[in-house]
XYZ file of C-alpha atoms in Angstrom:
184
model
C 9.041 9.362 10.820
C 6.833 7.204 8.627
C 4.478 10.167 7.945
C 7.474 12.453 7.222
C 8.675 10.032 4.590
C 5.332 9.469 3.194
C 4.827 13.331 2.917
C 8.244 13.562 1.164
C 7.298 10.994 -1.395
C 3.946 12.595 -2.055
C 5.406 16.006 -2.474
C 8.107 14.619 -4.834
C 5.608 12.844 -6.927
C 3.442 15.958 -7.054
C 6.430 18.097 -8.316
C 7.106 15.435 -10.908
C 3.480 15.053 -12.168
C 2.183 18.627 -11.846
C 2.946 19.460 -15.690
C 2.256 16.070 -17.011
C -0.815 15.084 -15.119
C -2.547 17.972 -13.143
C -5.226 15.548 -11.874
C -2.522 13.193 -10.583
C -0.695 16.022 -8.806
C -3.972 17.148 -7.315
C -4.524 13.672 -5.956
C -1.061 13.634 -4.482
C -1.766 17.048 -2.841
C -5.007 15.739 -1.408
C -3.151 12.803 0.235
C -0.554 15.086 1.676
C -3.295 17.376 3.170
C -5.150 14.263 4.626
C -1.887 13.097 6.246
C -1.347 16.335 7.779
C -4.794 16.800 8.996
C -4.729 13.340 10.608
C -1.367 14.028 12.242
C -2.621 17.513 13.611
C -5.663 16.082 15.096
C -4.115 13.207 17.029
C -3.242 13.774 20.668
C 0.554 13.538 21.510
C -0.244 10.743 24.006
C -1.883 8.690 21.201
C 1.365 8.900 19.129
C 3.398 7.127 21.674
C 2.402 3.438 21.386
C 3.908 0.769 23.565
C 3.379 -3.032 23.181
C 2.020 -4.631 20.022
C 3.482 -7.315 17.940
C 7.075 -8.216 18.230
C 9.306 -7.845 15.136
C 9.512 -11.520 14.678
C 5.689 -11.783 14.697
C 5.379 -8.985 12.171
C 7.966 -10.760 9.921
C 5.971 -14.046 10.190
C 2.712 -12.299 9.180
C 4.569 -10.503 6.289
C 5.948 -13.821 5.010
C 2.514 -15.483 5.143
C 0.906 -12.594 3.310
C 3.606 -12.588 0.569
C 3.211 -16.319 0.054
C -0.575 -16.144 -0.171
C -1.191 -12.775 -1.909
C -3.335 -14.484 -4.639
C -5.543 -16.262 -2.089
C -8.091 -15.233 0.484
C -6.324 -14.154 3.608
C -8.372 -14.072 6.856
C -7.657 -12.494 10.163
C -8.208 -15.789 11.871
C -5.383 -17.465 9.659
C -2.965 -14.504 10.628
C -3.978 -14.861 14.385
C -3.353 -18.672 14.197
C 0.118 -18.169 12.855
C 1.115 -16.390 16.132
C -1.021 -18.595 18.425
C -3.255 -15.566 19.305
C -7.107 -15.185 19.475
C -8.372 -13.151 16.460
C -9.578 -10.306 18.621
C -6.299 -10.066 20.521
C -4.267 -10.366 17.368
C -6.359 -7.655 15.671
C -5.888 -5.319 18.529
C -2.068 -5.791 18.623
C -1.674 -5.717 14.971
C -3.541 -2.448 14.743
C -1.517 -1.062 17.643
C 1.684 -2.037 15.771
C 0.870 -1.255 12.128
C -1.625 1.542 12.573
C -4.209 -0.247 10.490
C -6.574 -3.366 10.630
C -4.979 -6.726 9.336
C -7.289 -6.680 6.293
C -6.419 -3.156 5.397
C -2.730 -4.204 5.627
C -3.213 -7.142 3.288
C -4.973 -4.906 0.846
C -2.139 -2.409 0.965
C 0.396 -5.235 0.348
C -1.646 -6.489 -2.533
C -1.703 -3.018 -4.039
C 2.052 -2.609 -3.571
C 2.629 -5.952 -5.321
C 0.264 -5.144 -7.993
C 1.939 -1.784 -8.616
C 5.376 -3.540 -8.752
C 4.018 -5.975 -11.226
C 2.403 -3.236 -13.440
C 5.842 -1.608 -13.787
C 7.236 -4.760 -15.310
C 4.230 -6.142 -17.287
C 1.668 -5.404 -19.946
C -0.913 -7.586 -18.422
C -4.517 -6.335 -18.374
C -5.848 -5.059 -15.101
C -8.233 -7.886 -14.778
C -5.312 -10.463 -15.001
C -3.274 -8.321 -12.487
C -6.377 -8.151 -10.129
C -6.830 -11.893 -10.116
C -3.173 -12.797 -9.699
C -2.875 -10.499 -6.628
C -5.928 -11.720 -4.570
C -8.675 -9.252 -5.837
C -12.050 -10.917 -6.734
C -12.287 -8.881 -9.927
C -11.055 -5.811 -11.752
C -13.607 -3.512 -10.135
C -12.608 -4.494 -6.668
C -8.881 -4.066 -7.597
C -9.520 -0.546 -9.015
C -11.567 0.562 -5.871
C -8.905 -0.717 -3.483
C -5.981 0.780 -5.607
C -7.623 4.144 -5.735
C -8.280 4.027 -2.061
C -4.634 3.196 -1.215
C -2.936 5.529 -3.824
C -5.420 8.158 -4.734
C -5.195 7.136 -8.344
C -6.812 4.596 -10.553
C -4.391 1.729 -11.623
C -4.545 2.944 -15.225
C -3.607 6.422 -14.291
C -0.901 5.160 -11.972
C 0.550 3.025 -14.655
C 0.613 5.971 -17.104
C 2.457 8.032 -14.527
C 4.994 5.406 -13.734
C 5.631 3.527 -17.014
C 6.689 4.898 -20.325
C 4.900 2.177 -22.130
C 3.209 -0.979 -20.812
C 5.819 -3.649 -20.221
C 8.597 -1.077 -19.715
C 9.531 0.965 -16.671
C 10.654 4.305 -15.605
C 13.879 4.410 -13.753
C 12.313 6.135 -10.748
C 9.349 3.763 -10.362
C 8.152 3.980 -6.767
C 4.671 2.935 -5.567
C 3.876 6.206 -3.811
C 1.633 6.476 -0.703
C 1.812 2.837 0.376
C 3.072 3.709 3.922
C 6.488 2.258 4.660
C 7.053 0.223 1.489
C 9.126 1.401 -1.493
C 9.152 -0.744 -4.710
C 12.455 -1.249 -6.350
C 12.065 -1.834 -10.014
C 15.204 -4.064 -10.103
C 12.866 -7.077 -9.727
C 11.555 -6.829 -13.222
């Protein structure tokens, strides 16, 4: 279900960007192909996951991450929140979320930074520091890994001008999260 939604978002963004930004559209198509490739190579038995973290545990971790996005967040801190050992927490987290805790934190930071870019004309270095990245280069690397686009290209696609937003601003390709621009 998550992959279907993610695929739909990618294809809609591709359709919208194909005439305005062919490079952006190509990046969206590459992500869609990667999604389909990963899905087709996994065994059906691997897709049915049981166990993992309880919803209240995921909510507690999410709250902690949201409150500390601008700080260094370690797996040991997240494990401590749930009174689990770091290795057990990491295994359960990956089973539940499909990615490591640190990859999840990076995705949440990118999501928050993207939402902020829709509302702000701040420089990329200011955005990077305020969202827990050590510098602009690190932010750009992680942002490109998560979205397939550089922050500047993503901002151009989603904002009419810096400080203003498009009515359909969604942070694409960040798994199950959609960013509503009403928070601006």
